Amino acid sequence: MTSPENAAAPSSFVHESVLLDGAVDALLVDPAGAYLDGTFGRGGHSRLILSRLAPEGRLLAIDRDPQALAEAASIDDARFGIERGEFARLGEIADAHDLHGRLSGILLDVGVSSPQLDDPERGFSFMRDGPLDMRMDPDHGESAADWLARAKAEDIAWVFKTHGEERFAKRLARAIVERRQERPFTRTGDLAEVIKTAHPAWEKGKHPATRAFQALRIHVNGELDQLDAALDAALEALAPGGHLVVISFHSLEDRRVKRFIREHVRGDTHLPRGMPIRDDQLNRRLEAVGKARRASAAEVEANPRARSAVMRVARKLK
């Protein structure tokens, strides 16, 4: 398994893994099995998985953030390895480690991590001024600043509306395009101020740039496409009986996860109405395990970012 040779030093920003025990409880169907943590982050879930694995168990992790890989380098355990990459590639990564179709469980903790939000140099947050970057992998892809410098107003509005559910997407996009003619956006604080000034209806208790920043982050990192690809890949990479555990943090993600599980629980629904067919011919590939779960009041009090978390679990049938 690869090592993060060129990763930056571990971050000092603290990350509290959401639904930590619940996720690992749902994931571990066999302590001697092989597991994949598709979103290592700062390793909270991975470390707990390792603490519960049998000596012959195995854990493969994935992350595209070099700071996450640097954190993973501190884990000295022969059962553990990590690959740098997008979790949408989990199928090919599992195949490279001879684990495709053999995984007892896959965990996806979707979205941005607390250290990414809290570090102003990463450019994810409007709360602290920093470079307008937003890339989870700062070595690849186009930064938020570069995209905003070239995007058409209608494209910016589409991103704000689609990925941020922002009511005033067109108005904010026009304000951004007008201002960039004077000088380009390079700092998060500058962009947040322009959005704040242009926004006509502030939501109580929410910064007016919240939805626009979320939308930009999702677009820059291709998060929803990544999630769709990861779910498809996970279904193929799991062994029969293996568990898929997904933690999401906003409705755009959760709707996709819920729809994916529901479709594979129902099986083939495109057959002609009234056609006699046996249950085993429906090609059902998943069964839901319990209901959607949210963080407890105690966890939300300790970590307010857990408030929006939703965990869904499914078992692969075949």
PDB file of C-alpha atoms in Angstrom:
ATOM      1  CA  MET A   1       0.000   0.000   0.000  1.00  0.00           C
ATOM      2  CA  THR A   2       1.273   3.431  -0.850  1.00  0.00           C
ATOM      3  CA  SER A   3       2.699   5.869   1.647  1.00  0.00           C
ATOM      4  CA  PRO A   4       2.087   9.663   1.644  1.00  0.00           C
ATOM      5  CA  GLU A   5       5.698  10.535   0.842  1.00  0.00           C
ATOM      6  CA  ASN A   6       5.109  14.087  -0.324  1.00  0.00           C
ATOM      7  CA  ALA A   7       2.299  15.009   2.059  1.00  0.00           C
ATOM      8  CA  ALA A   8       2.419  18.105   4.179  1.00  0.00           C
ATOM      9  CA  ALA A   9       2.890  17.919   7.940  1.00  0.00           C
ATOM     10  CA  PRO A  10      -0.139  16.797   9.951  1.00  0.00           C
ATOM     11  CA  SER A  11      -2.601  19.594  10.629  1.00  0.00           C
ATOM     12  CA  SER A  12      -3.042  21.072  14.085  1.00  0.00           C
ATOM     13  CA  PHE A  13      -6.739  21.708  13.418  1.00  0.00           C
ATOM     14  CA  VAL A  14      -8.978  19.340  15.362  1.00  0.00           C
ATOM     15  CA  HIS A  15     -11.496  17.062  13.679  1.00  0.00           C
ATOM     16  CA  GLU A  16     -14.197  15.221  15.602  1.00  0.00           C
ATOM     17  CA  SER A  17     -15.553  12.289  13.619  1.00  0.00           C
ATOM     18  CA  VAL A  18     -19.337  12.448  13.506  1.00  0.00           C
ATOM     19  CA  LEU A  19     -21.384   9.372  14.493  1.00  0.00           C
ATOM     20  CA  LEU A  20     -18.117   7.660  15.282  1.00  0.00           C
ATOM     21  CA  ASP A  21     -19.252   4.651  17.308  1.00  0.00           C
ATOM     22  CA  GLY A  22     -22.527   4.251  15.441  1.00  0.00           C
ATOM     23  CA  ALA A  23     -20.821   4.180  12.054  1.00  0.00           C
ATOM     24  CA  VAL A  24     -18.200   1.642  13.097  1.00  0.00           C
ATOM     25  CA  ASP A  25     -20.816  -0.510  14.855  1.00  0.00           C
ATOM     26  CA  ALA A  26     -22.839  -0.593  11.618  1.00  0.00           C
ATOM     27  CA  LEU A  27     -19.790  -1.217   9.437  1.00  0.00           C
ATOM     28  CA  LEU A  28     -18.030  -4.083  11.212  1.00  0.00           C
ATOM     29  CA  VAL A  29     -19.907  -7.256  10.319  1.00  0.00           C
ATOM     30  CA  ASP A  30     -16.776  -9.422  10.616  1.00  0.00           C
ATOM     31  CA  PRO A  31     -13.717  -8.406  12.685  1.00  0.00           C
ATOM     32  CA  ALA A  32     -11.545 -10.588  10.446  1.00  0.00           C
ATOM     33  CA  GLY A  33     -12.817  -8.981   7.263  1.00  0.00           C
ATOM     34  CA  ALA A  34     -11.413  -6.372   4.889  1.00  0.00           C
ATOM     35  CA  TYR A  35     -12.788  -2.810   5.042  1.00  0.00           C
ATOM     36  CA  LEU A  36     -12.457   0.436   3.128  1.00  0.00           C
ATOM     37  CA  ASP A  37     -12.661   3.934   4.615  1.00  0.00           C
ATOM     38  CA  GLY A  38     -13.278   6.031   1.525  1.00  0.00           C
ATOM     39  CA  THR A  39     -12.864   9.339   3.345  1.00  0.00           C
ATOM     40  CA  PHE A  40      -9.993   9.055   5.834  1.00  0.00           C
ATOM     41  CA  GLY A  41     -10.095  12.733   6.888  1.00  0.00           C
ATOM     42  CA  ARG A  42      -8.153  12.850  10.130  1.00  0.00           C
ATOM     43  CA  GLY A  43      -8.564   9.165  10.817  1.00  0.00           C
ATOM     44  CA  GLY A  44     -11.159   9.039  13.588  1.00  0.00           C
ATOM     45  CA  HIS A  45     -13.209   6.297  11.986  1.00  0.00           C
ATOM     46  CA  SER A  46     -10.152   4.412  10.700  1.00  0.00           C
ATOM     47  CA  ARG A  47      -8.505   4.307  14.109  1.00  0.00           C
ATOM     48  CA  LEU A  48     -11.646   2.963  15.752  1.00  0.00           C
ATOM     49  CA  ILE A  49     -12.053   0.343  13.023  1.00  0.00           C
ATOM     50  CA  LEU A  50      -8.474  -0.806  13.569  1.00  0.00           C
ATOM     51  CA  SER A  51      -9.051  -1.044  17.326  1.00  0.00           C
ATOM     52  CA  ARG A  52     -11.875  -3.514  16.670  1.00  0.00           C
ATOM     53  CA  LEU A  53     -10.334  -5.550  13.855  1.00  0.00           C
ATOM     54  CA  ALA A  54      -8.982  -9.035  14.428  1.00  0.00           C
ATOM     55  CA  PRO A  55      -5.277  -9.631  13.712  1.00  0.00           C
ATOM     56  CA  GLU A  56      -6.145 -10.989  10.264  1.00  0.00           C
ATOM     57  CA  GLY A  57      -8.439  -8.042   9.459  1.00  0.00           C
ATOM     58  CA  ARG A  58      -7.496  -5.362   6.948  1.00  0.00           C
ATOM     59  CA  LEU A  59      -8.315  -1.692   6.403  1.00  0.00           C
ATOM     60  CA  LEU A  60      -7.662   0.312   3.247  1.00  0.00           C
ATOM     61  CA  ALA A  61      -8.291   4.061   3.335  1.00  0.00           C
ATOM     62  CA  ILE A  62      -8.555   6.722   0.630  1.00  0.00           C
ATOM     63  CA  ASP A  63      -8.220  10.500   0.698  1.00  0.00           C
ATOM     64  CA  ARG A  64      -7.237  13.186  -1.787  1.00  0.00           C
ATOM     65  CA  ASP A  65      -6.156  15.761   0.788  1.00  0.00           C
ATOM     66  CA  PRO A  66      -2.355  15.710   1.361  1.00  0.00           C
ATOM     67  CA  GLN A  67      -2.857  16.779   4.981  1.00  0.00           C
ATOM     68  CA  ALA A  68      -5.046  13.720   5.538  1.00  0.00           C
ATOM     69  CA  LEU A  69      -2.362  11.497   4.087  1.00  0.00           C
ATOM     70  CA  ALA A  70       0.211  13.071   6.384  1.00  0.00           C
ATOM     71  CA  GLU A  71      -2.045  12.260   9.329  1.00  0.00           C
ATOM     72  CA  ALA A  72      -2.376   8.677   8.124  1.00  0.00           C
ATOM     73  CA  ALA A  73       1.408   8.314   8.184  1.00  0.00           C
ATOM     74  CA  SER A  74       1.214   8.339  11.986  1.00  0.00           C
ATOM     75  CA  ILE A  75      -0.695   5.023  11.981  1.00  0.00           C
ATOM     76  CA  ASP A  76       1.786   2.201  12.494  1.00  0.00           C
ATOM     77  CA  ASP A  77      -0.291  -0.899  11.824  1.00  0.00           C
ATOM     78  CA  ALA A  78       0.466  -3.646   9.325  1.00  0.00           C
ATOM     79  CA  ARG A  79      -3.282  -4.102   8.714  1.00  0.00           C
ATOM     80  CA  PHE A  80      -3.630  -0.521   7.447  1.00  0.00           C
ATOM     81  CA  GLY A  81      -2.794   1.216   4.192  1.00  0.00           C
ATOM     82  CA  ILE A  82      -3.898   4.386   2.440  1.00  0.00           C
ATOM     83  CA  GLU A  83      -4.087   5.549  -1.160  1.00  0.00           C
ATOM     84  CA  ARG A  84      -4.205   9.110  -2.395  1.00  0.00           C
ATOM     85  CA  GLY A  85      -7.163   9.663  -4.655  1.00  0.00           C
ATOM     86  CA  GLU A  86     -10.819  10.524  -5.025  1.00  0.00           C
ATOM     87  CA  PHE A  87     -13.283   8.162  -3.396  1.00  0.00           C
ATOM     88  CA  ALA A  88     -15.041   7.825  -6.745  1.00  0.00           C
ATOM     89  CA  ARG A  89     -12.037   5.636  -7.662  1.00  0.00           C
ATOM     90  CA  LEU A  90     -12.609   3.237  -4.791  1.00  0.00           C
ATOM     91  CA  GLY A  91     -13.442   0.403  -7.164  1.00  0.00           C
ATOM     92  CA  GLU A  92     -10.159   0.529  -9.049  1.00  0.00           C
ATOM     93  CA  ILE A  93      -8.224   1.142  -5.822  1.00  0.00           C
ATOM     94  CA  ALA A  94      -9.834  -1.895  -4.194  1.00  0.00           C
ATOM     95  CA  ASP A  95      -9.065  -3.920  -7.334  1.00  0.00           C
ATOM     96  CA  ALA A  96      -5.410  -2.874  -7.211  1.00  0.00           C
ATOM     97  CA  HIS A  97      -5.245  -4.357  -3.704  1.00  0.00           C
ATOM     98  CA  ASP A  98      -7.095  -7.540  -4.681  1.00  0.00           C
ATOM     99  CA  LEU A  99     -10.102  -6.508  -2.609  1.00  0.00           C
ATOM    100  CA  HIS A 100     -12.697  -5.905  -5.322  1.00  0.00           C
ATOM    101  CA  GLY A 101     -15.859  -7.846  -4.503  1.00  0.00           C
ATOM    102  CA  ARG A 102     -14.294  -8.973  -1.225  1.00  0.00           C
ATOM    103  CA  LEU A 103     -14.885  -6.020   1.102  1.00  0.00           C
ATOM    104  CA  SER A 104     -16.899  -6.667   4.252  1.00  0.00           C
ATOM    105  CA  GLY A 105     -17.722  -2.984   4.604  1.00  0.00           C
ATOM    106  CA  ILE A 106     -17.268   0.444   3.028  1.00  0.00           C
ATOM    107  CA  LEU A 107     -17.572   3.719   4.926  1.00  0.00           C
ATOM    108  CA  LEU A 108     -18.103   7.100   3.248  1.00  0.00           C
ATOM    109  CA  ASP A 109     -18.108  10.176   5.498  1.00  0.00           C
ATOM    110  CA  VAL A 110     -19.044  12.675   2.816  1.00  0.00           C
ATOM    111  CA  GLY A 111     -18.275  16.387   2.680  1.00  0.00           C
ATOM    112  CA  VAL A 112     -15.671  18.781   4.008  1.00  0.00           C
ATOM    113  CA  SER A 113     -13.776  18.085   7.241  1.00  0.00           C
ATOM    114  CA  SER A 114     -13.473  20.452  10.186  1.00  0.00           C
ATOM    115  CA  PRO A 115      -9.713  21.032   9.635  1.00  0.00           C
ATOM    116  CA  GLN A 116     -10.423  22.037   6.044  1.00  0.00           C
ATOM    117  CA  LEU A 117     -13.069  24.505   7.205  1.00  0.00           C
ATOM    118  CA  ASP A 118     -11.036  25.847  10.105  1.00  0.00           C
ATOM    119  CA  ASP A 119      -7.782  26.438   8.223  1.00  0.00           C
ATOM    120  CA  PRO A 120      -8.116  29.810   6.446  1.00  0.00           C
ATOM    121  CA  GLU A 121      -5.330  28.855   4.030  1.00  0.00           C
ATOM    122  CA  ARG A 122      -7.610  26.222   2.468  1.00  0.00           C
ATOM    123  CA  GLY A 123     -10.179  28.866   1.484  1.00  0.00           C
ATOM    124  CA  PHE A 124     -13.317  26.919   2.352  1.00  0.00           C
ATOM    125  CA  SER A 125     -14.871  29.302   4.845  1.00  0.00           C
ATOM    126  CA  PHE A 126     -16.181  32.858   4.775  1.00  0.00           C
ATOM    127  CA  MET A 127     -15.607  33.090   8.535  1.00  0.00           C
ATOM    128  CA  ARG A 128     -11.826  33.504   8.185  1.00  0.00           C
ATOM    129  CA  ASP A 129     -10.105  35.397   5.390  1.00  0.00           C
ATOM    130  CA  GLY A 130      -7.767  33.338   3.249  1.00  0.00           C
ATOM    131  CA  PRO A 131      -6.886  32.429  -0.339  1.00  0.00           C
ATOM    132  CA  LEU A 132      -9.997  31.599  -2.375  1.00  0.00           C
ATOM    133  CA  ASP A 133      -9.060  28.002  -3.151  1.00  0.00           C
ATOM    134  CA  MET A 134     -11.585  25.404  -1.832  1.00  0.00           C
ATOM    135  CA  ARG A 135      -9.894  22.394  -3.448  1.00  0.00           C
ATOM    136  CA  MET A 136      -9.763  19.263  -1.311  1.00  0.00           C
ATOM    137  CA  ASP A 137      -6.684  18.325  -3.311  1.00  0.00           C
ATOM    138  CA  PRO A 138      -4.781  21.612  -3.723  1.00  0.00           C
ATOM    139  CA  ASP A 139      -2.403  19.983  -6.215  1.00  0.00           C
ATOM    140  CA  HIS A 140      -5.053  19.240  -8.820  1.00  0.00           C
ATOM    141  CA  GLY A 141      -7.973  20.944 -10.475  1.00  0.00           C
ATOM    142  CA  GLU A 142      -9.137  24.531 -10.697  1.00  0.00           C
ATOM    143  CA  SER A 143      -9.418  26.746  -7.631  1.00  0.00           C
ATOM    144  CA  ALA A 144     -12.581  28.674  -6.805  1.00  0.00           C
ATOM    145  CA  ALA A 145     -10.752  31.922  -7.626  1.00  0.00           C
ATOM    146  CA  ASP A 146      -9.722  30.700 -11.073  1.00  0.00           C
ATOM    147  CA  TRP A 147     -13.213  29.450 -11.872  1.00  0.00           C
ATOM    148  CA  LEU A 148     -14.893  32.679 -10.740  1.00  0.00           C
ATOM    149  CA  ALA A 149     -12.458  34.658 -12.871  1.00  0.00           C
ATOM    150  CA  ARG A 150     -13.665  32.999 -16.093  1.00  0.00           C
ATOM    151  CA  ALA A 151     -17.196  31.689 -15.493  1.00  0.00           C
ATOM    152  CA  LYS A 152     -20.189  33.313 -17.139  1.00  0.00           C
ATOM    153  CA  ALA A 153     -22.820  34.899 -14.917  1.00  0.00           C
ATOM    154  CA  GLU A 154     -25.381  32.268 -15.912  1.00  0.00           C
ATOM    155  CA  ASP A 155     -22.969  29.456 -14.989  1.00  0.00           C
ATOM    156  CA  ILE A 156     -22.245  30.985 -11.591  1.00  0.00           C
ATOM    157  CA  ALA A 157     -25.980  31.412 -11.002  1.00  0.00           C
ATOM    158  CA  TRP A 158     -26.605  27.777 -11.978  1.00  0.00           C
ATOM    159  CA  VAL A 159     -24.014  26.556  -9.476  1.00  0.00           C
ATOM    160  CA  PHE A 160     -25.409  28.735  -6.686  1.00  0.00           C
ATOM    161  CA  LYS A 161     -28.961  27.607  -7.407  1.00  0.00           C
ATOM    162  CA  THR A 162     -28.270  23.915  -8.016  1.00  0.00           C
ATOM    163  CA  HIS A 163     -25.593  23.197  -5.411  1.00  0.00           C
ATOM    164  CA  GLY A 164     -26.483  25.841  -2.830  1.00  0.00           C
ATOM    165  CA  GLU A 165     -30.248  26.120  -3.274  1.00  0.00           C
ATOM    166  CA  GLU A 166     -29.701  29.883  -3.234  1.00  0.00           C
ATOM    167  CA  ARG A 167     -32.888  31.832  -4.027  1.00  0.00           C
ATOM    168  CA  PHE A 168     -31.023  34.905  -5.232  1.00  0.00           C
ATOM    169  CA  ALA A 169     -28.459  33.077  -7.353  1.00  0.00           C
ATOM    170  CA  LYS A 170     -28.808  35.328 -10.415  1.00  0.00           C
ATOM    171  CA  ARG A 171     -28.491  38.502  -8.372  1.00  0.00           C
ATOM    172  CA  LEU A 172     -25.370  37.284  -6.580  1.00  0.00           C
ATOM    173  CA  ALA A 173     -23.813  36.065  -9.825  1.00  0.00           C
ATOM    174  CA  ARG A 174     -24.337  39.464 -11.473  1.00  0.00           C
ATOM    175  CA  ALA A 175     -22.711  41.196  -8.496  1.00  0.00           C
ATOM    176  CA  ILE A 176     -19.689  38.913  -8.739  1.00  0.00           C
ATOM    177  CA  VAL A 177     -19.241  39.427 -12.494  1.00  0.00           C
ATOM    178  CA  GLU A 178     -19.612  43.196 -12.174  1.00  0.00           C
ATOM    179  CA  ARG A 179     -17.075  43.419  -9.368  1.00  0.00           C
ATOM    180  CA  ARG A 180     -14.480  41.175 -11.010  1.00  0.00           C
ATOM    181  CA  GLN A 181     -14.216  43.659 -13.883  1.00  0.00           C
ATOM    182  CA  GLU A 182     -12.637  45.997 -11.375  1.00  0.00           C
ATOM    183  CA  ARG A 183     -10.353  43.382  -9.830  1.00  0.00           C
ATOM    184  CA  PRO A 184     -10.431  39.568  -9.588  1.00  0.00           C
ATOM    185  CA  PHE A 185     -11.482  37.698  -6.478  1.00  0.00           C
ATOM    186  CA  THR A 186      -8.538  36.121  -4.690  1.00  0.00           C
ATOM    187  CA  ARG A 187      -9.629  36.122  -1.024  1.00  0.00           C
ATOM    188  CA  THR A 188     -12.556  34.508   0.769  1.00  0.00           C
ATOM    189  CA  GLY A 189     -13.265  37.633   2.803  1.00  0.00           C
ATOM    190  CA  ASP A 190     -13.572  39.777  -0.325  1.00  0.00           C
ATOM    191  CA  LEU A 191     -16.014  37.365  -1.980  1.00  0.00           C
ATOM    192  CA  ALA A 192     -18.078  37.013   1.204  1.00  0.00           C
ATOM    193  CA  GLU A 193     -18.373  40.796   1.516  1.00  0.00           C
ATOM    194  CA  VAL A 194     -19.588  41.229  -2.060  1.00  0.00           C
ATOM    195  CA  ILE A 195     -22.179  38.465  -1.588  1.00  0.00           C
ATOM    196  CA  LYS A 196     -23.217  39.947   1.752  1.00  0.00           C
ATOM    197  CA  THR A 197     -23.774  43.359   0.177  1.00  0.00           C
ATOM    198  CA  ALA A 198     -25.687  41.977  -2.814  1.00  0.00           C
ATOM    199  CA  HIS A 199     -27.904  39.578  -0.862  1.00  0.00           C
ATOM    200  CA  PRO A 200     -31.377  41.094  -0.321  1.00  0.00           C
ATOM    201  CA  ALA A 201     -32.773  38.698   2.295  1.00  0.00           C
ATOM    202  CA  TRP A 202     -30.573  37.394   5.074  1.00  0.00           C
ATOM    203  CA  GLU A 203     -31.717  34.254   6.887  1.00  0.00           C
ATOM    204  CA  LYS A 204     -31.801  34.564  10.644  1.00  0.00           C
ATOM    205  CA  GLY A 205     -28.706  33.062  12.220  1.00  0.00           C
ATOM    206  CA  LYS A 206     -27.061  32.333   8.851  1.00  0.00           C
ATOM    207  CA  HIS A 207     -24.393  34.335   7.039  1.00  0.00           C
ATOM    208  CA  PRO A 208     -25.720  35.425   3.611  1.00  0.00           C
ATOM    209  CA  ALA A 209     -22.710  33.828   1.893  1.00  0.00           C
ATOM    210  CA  THR A 210     -23.359  30.370   3.391  1.00  0.00           C
ATOM    211  CA  ARG A 211     -25.197  28.853   0.445  1.00  0.00           C
ATOM    212  CA  ALA A 212     -22.954  30.401  -2.211  1.00  0.00           C
ATOM    213  CA  PHE A 213     -19.791  29.143  -0.497  1.00  0.00           C
ATOM    214  CA  GLN A 214     -21.270  25.655  -0.132  1.00  0.00           C
ATOM    215  CA  ALA A 215     -22.187  25.664  -3.816  1.00  0.00           C
ATOM    216  CA  LEU A 216     -18.737  26.798  -4.904  1.00  0.00           C
ATOM    217  CA  ARG A 217     -17.058  24.105  -2.815  1.00  0.00           C
ATOM    218  CA  ILE A 218     -19.297  21.382  -4.202  1.00  0.00           C
ATOM    219  CA  HIS A 219     -18.661  22.562  -7.769  1.00  0.00           C
ATOM    220  CA  VAL A 220     -14.894  22.965  -7.444  1.00  0.00           C
ATOM    221  CA  ASN A 221     -14.519  19.461  -6.004  1.00  0.00           C
ATOM    222  CA  GLY A 222     -17.192  17.764  -8.108  1.00  0.00           C
ATOM    223  CA  GLU A 223     -18.640  16.410  -4.884  1.00  0.00           C
ATOM    224  CA  LEU A 224     -22.035  15.213  -6.078  1.00  0.00           C
ATOM    225  CA  ASP A 225     -20.663  13.474  -9.162  1.00  0.00           C
ATOM    226  CA  GLN A 226     -17.993  11.952  -6.936  1.00  0.00           C
ATOM    227  CA  LEU A 227     -20.654  10.641  -4.566  1.00  0.00           C
ATOM    228  CA  ASP A 228     -22.723   9.099  -7.365  1.00  0.00           C
ATOM    229  CA  ALA A 229     -19.652   7.359  -8.783  1.00  0.00           C
ATOM    230  CA  ALA A 230     -18.534   6.175  -5.347  1.00  0.00           C
ATOM    231  CA  LEU A 231     -21.923   4.637  -4.556  1.00  0.00           C
ATOM    232  CA  ASP A 232     -21.940   2.703  -7.828  1.00  0.00           C
ATOM    233  CA  ALA A 233     -18.367   1.539  -7.258  1.00  0.00           C
ATOM    234  CA  ALA A 234     -19.079   0.556  -3.660  1.00  0.00           C
ATOM    235  CA  LEU A 235     -21.919  -1.742  -4.676  1.00  0.00           C
ATOM    236  CA  GLU A 236     -19.557  -3.698  -6.930  1.00  0.00           C
ATOM    237  CA  ALA A 237     -16.620  -3.673  -4.489  1.00  0.00           C
ATOM    238  CA  LEU A 238     -18.588  -5.100  -1.550  1.00  0.00           C
ATOM    239  CA  ALA A 239     -18.803  -8.812  -0.902  1.00  0.00           C
ATOM    240  CA  PRO A 240     -22.294 -10.294  -0.510  1.00  0.00           C
ATOM    241  CA  GLY A 241     -23.368  -9.527   3.053  1.00  0.00           C
ATOM    242  CA  GLY A 242     -21.057  -6.519   3.233  1.00  0.00           C
ATOM    243  CA  HIS A 243     -22.287  -3.236   4.665  1.00  0.00           C
ATOM    244  CA  LEU A 244     -22.278   0.203   3.056  1.00  0.00           C
ATOM    245  CA  VAL A 245     -22.316   3.049   5.602  1.00  0.00           C
ATOM    246  CA  VAL A 246     -22.711   6.625   4.354  1.00  0.00           C
ATOM    247  CA  ILE A 247     -22.702   9.777   6.483  1.00  0.00           C
ATOM    248  CA  SER A 248     -23.844  12.918   4.668  1.00  0.00           C
ATOM    249  CA  PHE A 249     -24.172  16.508   5.836  1.00  0.00           C
ATOM    250  CA  HIS A 250     -26.718  18.221   3.629  1.00  0.00           C
ATOM    251  CA  SER A 251     -29.866  17.309   1.762  1.00  0.00           C
ATOM    252  CA  LEU A 252     -28.259  17.256  -1.685  1.00  0.00           C
ATOM    253  CA  GLU A 253     -25.998  14.399  -0.571  1.00  0.00           C
ATOM    254  CA  ASP A 254     -28.561  12.557   1.532  1.00  0.00           C
ATOM    255  CA  ARG A 255     -31.166  12.558  -1.241  1.00  0.00           C
ATOM    256  CA  ARG A 256     -28.684  10.849  -3.536  1.00  0.00           C
ATOM    257  CA  VAL A 257     -27.787   8.220  -0.942  1.00  0.00           C
ATOM    258  CA  LYS A 258     -31.430   7.583  -0.071  1.00  0.00           C
ATOM    259  CA  ARG A 259     -32.385   7.260  -3.748  1.00  0.00           C
ATOM    260  CA  PHE A 260     -29.460   4.920  -4.473  1.00  0.00           C
ATOM    261  CA  ILE A 261     -30.356   2.573  -1.626  1.00  0.00           C
ATOM    262  CA  ARG A 262     -34.071   2.654  -2.448  1.00  0.00           C
ATOM    263  CA  GLU A 263     -33.487   1.811  -6.124  1.00  0.00           C
ATOM    264  CA  HIS A 264     -31.340  -1.207  -5.294  1.00  0.00           C
ATOM    265  CA  VAL A 265     -33.708  -2.362  -2.565  1.00  0.00           C
ATOM    266  CA  ARG A 266     -36.610  -2.326  -5.038  1.00  0.00           C
ATOM    267  CA  GLY A 267     -34.648  -4.000  -7.808  1.00  0.00           C
ATOM    268  CA  ASP A 268     -35.786  -3.987 -11.424  1.00  0.00           C
ATOM    269  CA  THR A 269     -38.873  -1.760 -11.555  1.00  0.00           C
ATOM    270  CA  HIS A 270     -38.895  -1.355 -15.361  1.00  0.00           C
ATOM    271  CA  LEU A 271     -40.716  -4.576 -16.081  1.00  0.00           C
ATOM    272  CA  PRO A 272     -44.116  -4.404 -17.839  1.00  0.00           C
ATOM    273  CA  ARG A 273     -47.023  -3.885 -15.463  1.00  0.00           C
ATOM    274  CA  GLY A 274     -48.807  -7.112 -14.570  1.00  0.00           C
ATOM    275  CA  MET A 275     -45.983  -9.403 -15.712  1.00  0.00           C
ATOM    276  CA  PRO A 276     -45.771 -12.411 -13.388  1.00  0.00           C
ATOM    277  CA  ILE A 277     -42.306 -12.533 -11.876  1.00  0.00           C
ATOM    278  CA  ARG A 278     -40.702 -14.222  -8.929  1.00  0.00           C
ATOM    279  CA  ASP A 279     -39.183 -12.110  -6.171  1.00  0.00           C
ATOM    280  CA  ASP A 280     -35.710 -13.483  -6.925  1.00  0.00           C
ATOM    281  CA  GLN A 281     -36.014 -12.201 -10.505  1.00  0.00           C
ATOM    282  CA  LEU A 282     -36.244  -8.546  -9.422  1.00  0.00           C
ATOM    283  CA  ASN A 283     -32.459  -8.386  -9.042  1.00  0.00           C
ATOM    284  CA  ARG A 284     -32.566  -6.683  -5.670  1.00  0.00           C
ATOM    285  CA  ARG A 285     -28.977  -5.994  -4.647  1.00  0.00           C
ATOM    286  CA  LEU A 286     -29.350  -4.147  -1.336  1.00  0.00           C
ATOM    287  CA  GLU A 287     -31.448  -4.192   1.780  1.00  0.00           C
ATOM    288  CA  ALA A 288     -31.674  -1.201   4.092  1.00  0.00           C
ATOM    289  CA  VAL A 289     -30.341  -1.765   7.594  1.00  0.00           C
ATOM    290  CA  GLY A 290     -32.483   0.189  10.024  1.00  0.00           C
ATOM    291  CA  LYS A 291     -33.650   3.735   9.513  1.00  0.00           C
ATOM    292  CA  ALA A 292     -31.643   6.879   8.832  1.00  0.00           C
ATOM    293  CA  ARG A 293     -29.801   7.880  11.983  1.00  0.00           C
ATOM    294  CA  ARG A 294     -28.814  11.326  13.253  1.00  0.00           C
ATOM    295  CA  ALA A 295     -26.324  12.451  15.870  1.00  0.00           C
ATOM    296  CA  SER A 296     -27.517  12.430  19.468  1.00  0.00           C
ATOM    297  CA  ALA A 297     -28.233  15.618  21.363  1.00  0.00           C
ATOM    298  CA  ALA A 298     -25.063  15.065  23.383  1.00  0.00           C
ATOM    299  CA  GLU A 299     -22.948  14.732  20.241  1.00  0.00           C
ATOM    300  CA  VAL A 300     -24.477  17.844  18.694  1.00  0.00           C
ATOM    301  CA  GLU A 301     -23.794  19.780  21.878  1.00  0.00           C
ATOM    302  CA  ALA A 302     -20.161  18.671  21.814  1.00  0.00           C
ATOM    303  CA  ASN A 303     -19.814  19.173  18.049  1.00  0.00           C
ATOM    304  CA  PRO A 304     -22.413  21.547  16.495  1.00  0.00           C
ATOM    305  CA  ARG A 305     -21.376  20.496  12.982  1.00  0.00           C
ATOM    306  CA  ALA A 306     -22.928  17.098  13.703  1.00  0.00           C
ATOM    307  CA  ARG A 307     -26.400  18.667  13.695  1.00  0.00           C
ATOM    308  CA  SER A 308     -26.972  18.107   9.980  1.00  0.00           C
ATOM    309  CA  ALA A 309     -25.377  14.643   9.755  1.00  0.00           C
ATOM    310  CA  VAL A 310     -27.476  11.726   8.480  1.00  0.00           C
ATOM    311  CA  MET A 311     -26.212   8.137   8.422  1.00  0.00           C
ATOM    312  CA  ARG A 312     -27.718   5.462   6.171  1.00  0.00           C
ATOM    313  CA  VAL A 313     -26.712   1.799   6.136  1.00  0.00           C
ATOM    314  CA  ALA A 314     -27.373  -0.923   3.580  1.00  0.00           C
ATOM    315  CA  ARG A 315     -26.366  -4.574   3.206  1.00  0.00           C
ATOM    316  CA  LYS A 316     -25.363  -6.050  -0.136  1.00  0.00           C
ATOM    317  CA  LEU A 317     -27.467  -9.069  -1.063  1.00  0.00           C
ATOM    318  CA  LYS A 318     -25.622 -10.334  -4.120  1.00  0.00           C
TER     319      LYS A 318
END
